[in-house]
Short mmCIF file of C-alpha atoms in Angstrom, two decimals:
data_model
loop_
_atom_site.label_atom_id
_atom_site.label_comp_id
_atom_site.label_asym_id
_atom_site.label_seq_id
_atom_site.Cartn_x
_atom_site.Cartn_y
_atom_site.Cartn_z
CA MET A 433 6.22 -16.57 -2.04
CA GLU A 434 2.37 -16.70 -2.59
CA TYR A 435 1.12 -17.67 -6.48
CA VAL A 436 -2.36 -16.34 -8.52
CA MET A 437 -3.08 -18.55 -10.11
CA LEU A 438 -4.03 -17.47 -14.14
CA ASN A 439 -7.34 -18.53 -17.15
CA ASN A 440 -5.69 -21.15 -18.31
CA GLY A 441 -4.48 -22.51 -14.90
CA ILE A 442 -1.16 -21.25 -15.28
CA LYS A 443 0.32 -20.44 -12.01
CA MET A 444 2.22 -16.60 -11.50
CA PRO A 445 4.07 -15.18 -8.77
CA LEU A 446 2.35 -12.73 -7.43
CA GLU A 447 5.70 -10.21 -6.90
CA GLY A 448 8.44 -9.91 -9.87
CA PHE A 449 11.07 -7.78 -11.13
CA GLY A 450 10.60 -4.88 -13.43
CA VAL A 451 13.49 -3.63 -15.57
CA PHE A 452 11.50 -0.31 -16.52
CA GLN A 453 14.15 3.08 -17.16
CA VAL A 454 17.39 -0.41 -16.43
CA PRO A 455 18.64 0.37 -19.97
CA ASP A 456 22.12 -0.40 -19.48
CA PRO A 457 23.30 -3.65 -20.70
CA ALA A 458 25.67 -5.19 -17.89
CA GLN A 459 23.21 -2.93 -14.88
CA CYS A 460 20.52 -4.15 -16.66
CA GLU A 461 21.71 -8.09 -16.89
CA GLN A 462 23.44 -7.88 -12.81
CA ALA A 463 19.91 -6.18 -11.70
CA VAL A 464 18.26 -9.23 -13.02
CA LEU A 465 21.37 -11.20 -11.44
CA ASP A 466 21.04 -10.20 -7.98
CA ALA A 467 16.57 -10.23 -8.07
CA VAL A 468 17.17 -13.83 -9.04
CA ALA A 469 19.67 -14.56 -6.25
CA SER A 470 16.55 -12.14 -4.12
CA GLY A 471 14.12 -14.62 -4.79
CA TYR A 472 12.87 -13.08 -7.58
CA ARG A 473 11.21 -15.90 -10.21
CA LEU A 474 8.73 -13.56 -12.44
CA ILE A 475 11.31 -11.27 -14.81
CA ASP A 476 9.50 -8.75 -16.42
CA THR A 477 10.64 -6.71 -19.80
CA ALA A 478 9.57 -5.57 -22.65
CA ALA A 479 10.82 -5.28 -26.46
CA ALA A 480 10.25 -0.74 -26.14
CA TYR A 481 12.30 -1.46 -22.74
CA GLY A 482 15.64 -1.84 -24.24
CA ASN A 483 17.73 -4.55 -22.34
CA GLU A 484 16.04 -8.00 -23.77
CA GLU A 485 18.99 -9.05 -24.40
CA ALA A 486 20.71 -8.67 -20.78
CA VAL A 487 17.54 -10.20 -18.74
CA GLY A 488 18.51 -12.92 -21.94
CA ALA A 489 21.80 -13.35 -20.18
CA ALA A 490 21.04 -13.17 -17.19
CA VAL A 491 18.05 -16.52 -17.81
CA LYS A 492 21.52 -18.43 -19.12
CA ARG A 493 23.38 -17.07 -15.66
CA CYS A 494 21.06 -17.62 -12.83
CA GLY A 495 21.39 -21.09 -12.09
CA VAL A 496 17.95 -22.02 -12.07
CA PRO A 497 15.96 -23.92 -14.05
CA ARG A 498 13.89 -22.35 -16.52
CA SER A 499 11.35 -23.75 -15.65
CA GLU A 500 11.51 -22.29 -12.31
CA LEU A 501 11.15 -19.03 -13.82
CA PHE A 502 8.21 -16.76 -15.73
CA ILE A 503 9.22 -14.30 -18.04
CA THR A 504 7.83 -11.76 -19.31
CA THR A 505 7.97 -9.03 -22.69
CA LYS A 506 5.55 -6.62 -24.38
CA LEU A 507 4.84 -5.78 -27.66
CA TRP A 508 5.09 -2.22 -29.08
CA VAL A 509 2.86 -0.26 -30.41
CA GLN A 510 5.04 -0.12 -33.44
CA ASP A 511 4.33 -3.98 -34.41
CA ALA A 512 0.62 -3.85 -33.50
CA GLY A 513 -0.66 -6.22 -37.23
CA TYR A 514 -1.80 -9.54 -37.79
CA GLU A 515 1.91 -10.10 -39.22
CA GLU A 516 4.34 -7.83 -37.64
CA ALA A 517 3.11 -9.39 -34.68
CA LYS A 518 4.32 -12.58 -35.40
CA LYS A 519 7.85 -10.73 -36.17
CA ALA A 520 7.92 -8.79 -34.02
CA PHE A 521 7.31 -11.75 -31.01
CA GLU A 522 10.05 -13.54 -33.18
CA THR A 523 12.63 -11.23 -32.61
CA SER A 524 12.01 -10.77 -28.90
CA LEU A 525 12.68 -14.75 -28.48
CA LYS A 526 15.65 -14.56 -29.91
CA LYS A 527 16.70 -11.77 -28.19
CA LEU A 528 16.24 -12.95 -25.29
CA GLY A 529 17.44 -16.73 -26.48
CA LEU A 530 14.56 -18.49 -25.08
CA GLU A 531 12.91 -20.91 -26.66
CA TYR A 532 8.87 -20.03 -25.22
CA LEU A 533 7.39 -17.07 -23.25
CA ASP A 534 5.88 -17.49 -20.10
CA LEU A 535 3.51 -14.25 -20.39
CA TYR A 536 3.76 -12.41 -24.02
CA LEU A 537 1.06 -8.19 -24.08
CA LEU A 538 0.34 -6.08 -25.75
CA HIS A 539 2.22 -2.93 -24.34
CA GLN A 540 -0.39 -0.37 -24.87
CA PRO A 541 -4.46 -0.66 -26.86
CA MET A 542 -3.12 1.21 -30.01
CA GLY A 543 -2.33 0.53 -34.04
CA ASP A 544 -4.07 -2.99 -35.03
CA TYR A 545 -4.30 -4.21 -31.52
CA VAL A 546 -6.45 -6.74 -32.47
CA GLY A 547 -4.82 -7.71 -35.34
CA ALA A 548 -1.80 -8.18 -32.82
CA TYR A 549 -3.90 -10.50 -30.76
CA ARG A 550 -5.10 -12.92 -33.17
CA ALA A 551 -1.30 -13.89 -33.65
CA MET A 552 -0.72 -13.60 -30.41
CA GLU A 553 -4.25 -16.42 -29.54
CA GLU A 554 -1.84 -18.46 -32.68
CA LEU A 555 1.32 -17.87 -30.74
CA TYR A 556 -0.62 -19.75 -27.78
CA LYS A 557 -2.39 -22.42 -29.44
CA GLU A 558 0.88 -23.67 -30.99
CA GLY A 559 2.67 -23.16 -27.46
CA VAL A 560 5.48 -20.67 -28.09
CA ILE A 561 3.72 -18.60 -25.14
CA ARG A 562 2.22 -19.97 -22.12
CA ALA A 563 -0.09 -16.85 -21.65
CA ILE A 564 -1.32 -13.87 -23.89
CA GLY A 565 -2.34 -10.46 -21.86
CA VAL A 566 -2.20 -7.05 -22.30
CA CYS A 567 -1.08 -3.54 -21.29
CA ASN A 568 -3.07 0.04 -20.03
CA PHE A 569 -6.02 -1.50 -20.86
CA TYR A 570 -9.00 0.66 -19.53
CA PRO A 571 -12.33 -0.73 -18.36
CA HIS A 572 -14.23 -0.27 -21.59
CA VAL A 573 -11.48 -1.32 -23.67
CA LEU A 574 -10.56 -4.60 -22.25
CA ALA A 575 -14.22 -5.57 -22.01
CA ASP A 576 -14.45 -5.11 -25.23
CA LEU A 577 -11.53 -7.22 -26.84
CA CYS A 578 -12.22 -10.06 -24.30
CA GLU A 579 -16.01 -9.91 -25.93
CA THR A 580 -13.99 -10.30 -29.54
CA VAL A 581 -11.50 -12.16 -29.53
CA GLU A 582 -11.34 -15.93 -28.55
CA VAL A 583 -8.27 -16.13 -25.84
CA THR A 584 -9.58 -14.30 -22.71
CA PRO A 585 -6.50 -12.14 -21.94
CA ALA A 586 -4.73 -13.90 -18.90
CA VAL A 587 -3.33 -10.37 -17.37
CA ASN A 588 -3.62 -6.00 -17.76
CA GLN A 589 -0.82 -4.77 -16.49
CA VAL A 590 -1.71 -1.26 -15.61
CA GLU A 591 -0.75 1.53 -13.77
CA LEU A 592 -1.70 0.83 -9.31
CA HIS A 593 -0.92 2.58 -5.89
CA PRO A 594 -2.15 3.73 -2.95
CA PHE A 595 -2.38 7.22 -5.48
CA PHE A 596 -3.95 5.36 -8.45
CA GLN A 597 -6.27 2.33 -7.24
CA GLN A 598 -8.46 1.89 -10.36
CA GLU A 599 -11.57 -0.48 -7.77
CA LYS A 600 -13.65 0.05 -11.16
CA ALA A 601 -11.10 -1.01 -13.81
CA LEU A 602 -10.37 -4.55 -10.76
CA LYS A 603 -13.84 -5.40 -10.63
CA ILE A 604 -14.57 -5.57 -14.59
CA MET A 605 -11.46 -7.53 -14.70
CA LYS A 606 -12.18 -10.05 -11.77
CA GLU A 607 -16.20 -10.37 -14.22
CA TYR A 608 -13.55 -11.68 -17.45
CA GLY A 609 -11.51 -13.40 -15.11
CA VAL A 610 -7.84 -11.16 -16.48
CA VAL A 611 -5.41 -11.15 -13.19
CA PRO A 612 -4.31 -7.09 -12.55
CA GLU A 613 -0.30 -6.70 -12.63
CA ALA A 614 1.34 -3.70 -11.02
CA TRP A 615 3.23 -0.89 -12.93
CA GLY A 616 4.32 1.28 -11.11
CA PRO A 617 3.92 0.42 -7.88
CA PHE A 618 5.21 3.12 -6.33
CA ALA A 619 3.51 6.08 -8.08
CA GLU A 620 7.09 6.88 -9.44
CA GLY A 621 7.95 7.95 -5.96
CA LYS A 622 5.30 10.70 -6.36
CA HIS A 623 3.80 12.47 -3.29
CA GLY A 624 6.82 10.51 -0.86
CA ILE A 625 5.36 6.98 -1.02
CA PHE A 626 8.63 6.09 0.49
CA THR A 627 8.26 7.96 3.77
CA HIS A 628 4.66 8.42 3.46
CA PRO A 629 3.12 9.52 6.37
CA VAL A 630 0.04 7.02 6.95
CA LEU A 631 2.20 3.76 5.06
CA GLY A 632 5.08 4.86 7.63
CA ALA A 633 2.67 4.48 10.41
CA ILE A 634 0.58 1.53 9.28
CA GLY A 635 4.30 -0.09 8.45
CA GLU A 636 5.63 0.65 12.36
CA LYS A 637 2.75 -1.81 13.43
CA TYR A 638 4.12 -4.40 11.92
CA GLY A 639 7.88 -3.83 11.59
CA LYS A 640 8.02 -3.26 7.90
CA SER A 641 8.70 0.47 5.25
CA ALA A 642 6.47 2.49 3.88
CA SER A 643 6.97 0.56 0.34
CA GLN A 644 6.45 -3.00 1.80
CA VAL A 645 2.93 -1.79 3.00
CA ALA A 646 2.25 -1.01 -0.63
CA LEU A 647 3.43 -3.96 -2.14
CA ARG A 648 1.57 -5.78 0.45
CA TRP A 649 -1.63 -3.40 -0.50
CA ASN A 650 -1.42 -4.79 -4.19
CA VAL A 651 -0.79 -8.33 -3.29
CA GLN A 652 -3.81 -8.89 -0.96
CA ARG A 653 -6.59 -7.16 -3.29
CA GLY A 654 -4.89 -9.99 -5.31
CA VAL A 655 -3.16 -7.44 -7.73
CA VAL A 656 0.99 -9.03 -9.18
CA VAL A 657 3.10 -6.73 -8.10
CA ILE A 658 6.30 -6.44 -11.06
CA PRO A 659 8.80 -3.78 -8.43
CA LYS A 660 12.69 -2.42 -9.36
CA SER A 661 15.27 -1.33 -8.34
CA VAL A 662 18.55 -2.03 -9.37
CA HIS A 663 20.27 -2.17 -4.88
CA LYS A 664 19.83 -5.55 -3.79
CA ASP A 665 19.48 -4.64 -0.59
CA ARG A 666 16.29 -3.12 -1.08
CA MET A 667 15.45 -5.58 -3.84
CA GLU A 668 15.65 -8.44 -0.56
CA GLN A 669 13.26 -5.11 1.30
CA ASN A 670 10.54 -5.68 -1.39
CA MET A 671 10.65 -9.58 -1.37
CA ASP A 672 10.16 -9.53 2.42
CA ILE A 673 6.24 -8.58 2.48
CA TRP A 674 4.92 -12.51 2.72
CA ASP A 675 5.20 -13.03 7.00
CA PHE A 676 2.70 -9.44 7.86
CA ALA A 677 -0.87 -8.66 6.46
CA LEU A 678 -2.90 -5.62 5.94
CA SER A 679 -5.95 -5.59 8.46
CA ASP A 680 -9.22 -4.66 6.70
CA GLU A 681 -8.54 -1.18 8.73
CA ASP A 682 -5.06 -0.88 7.25
CA MET A 683 -6.58 -1.62 3.44
CA ALA A 684 -9.89 0.86 4.54
CA GLU A 685 -7.16 3.62 5.71
CA ILE A 686 -5.34 3.27 2.66
CA ALA A 687 -7.84 3.73 0.37
CA LYS A 688 -8.65 6.47 0.95
CA LEU A 689 -5.42 8.07 -0.27
CA ASP A 690 -7.08 7.05 -3.98
CA LEU A 691 -6.52 10.39 -6.40
CA GLY A 692 -8.43 8.91 -8.58
CA HIS A 693 -6.63 9.47 -11.84
CA SER A 694 -2.78 8.94 -13.04
CA GLU A 695 -0.06 11.69 -12.32
CA ILE A 696 2.40 9.70 -14.36
CA VAL A 697 0.63 9.17 -17.79
CA ASP A 698 -2.29 10.55 -19.42
CA HIS A 699 -3.52 7.65 -22.19
CA PHE A 700 -5.90 9.79 -23.42
CA SER A 701 -4.24 12.58 -24.43
CA PRO A 702 -3.58 12.61 -28.25
CA ASP A 703 -0.16 14.06 -27.74
CA PHE A 704 0.94 10.90 -25.64
CA VAL A 705 -0.94 8.42 -28.53
CA LYS A 706 1.39 10.28 -30.55
CA MET A 707 3.95 10.01 -29.09
CA LEU A 708 4.08 6.48 -28.41
CA HIS A 709 3.03 6.11 -32.13
CA GLY A 710 6.45 7.84 -33.30
CA MET A 711 8.18 5.82 -31.02
CA LYS A 712 10.25 3.17 -33.48
CA LEU A 713 12.14 0.14 -32.24
CA HIS A 714 13.07 0.10 -35.83
CA PRO A 715 12.74 0.72 -39.37
#
């Protein structure tokens, strides 16, 4: 495993395990246990995923010291506001059964996210969060936040995979010292990514799969990846990306796959924004 140094000096694993769309408590808990047993130390959840308790239960049972784990959760849109964020953080911490978080992220740049971020800054200064950051902040929004707040976000978790590479966004993140983290590193299976001919041909040279190439490509760009699987063999395969390196020619070939837009979400759609605001986690 390799690590990236965040802008506050904290080390974060370059590969972690995501639990998006694993709402069943027993399945989620077992998946996290299997992930930790497979070598993962970064676990990424969110209030909106509805599985913080299951993640917390696995953290307690896994047998790995808390200090060796890097636990991330996220603040939902409903709780975007100063006071609301303080309450939501306490709720998440209680559900996880933890005394502190390694990384707390704003899940979407919606609602009073600046007020929420101010609360996160205070929690960070109190030491109950080791690093704070954001998700889905496009370059102009990220730049505005960085120019507004006191504590620059350590991480920006956005959609990053071979078909949506976001090179301009990565450039802005680098300018502000924000580490990029990829959600959906497998493009949610689109474009036959697991058997894609370009990725597959590159993988053959190294004895690797197309999916391993997709992950390796991102980490070589300095992007943290959080692939998800509930199958232990796939978890192990996803972790097996640290014994090879893609050449400049390989990277150039993969660069040609970029479509320049997302096919998964449209953050610029009013209907999508309304839908996210309509997702209530509590009364």
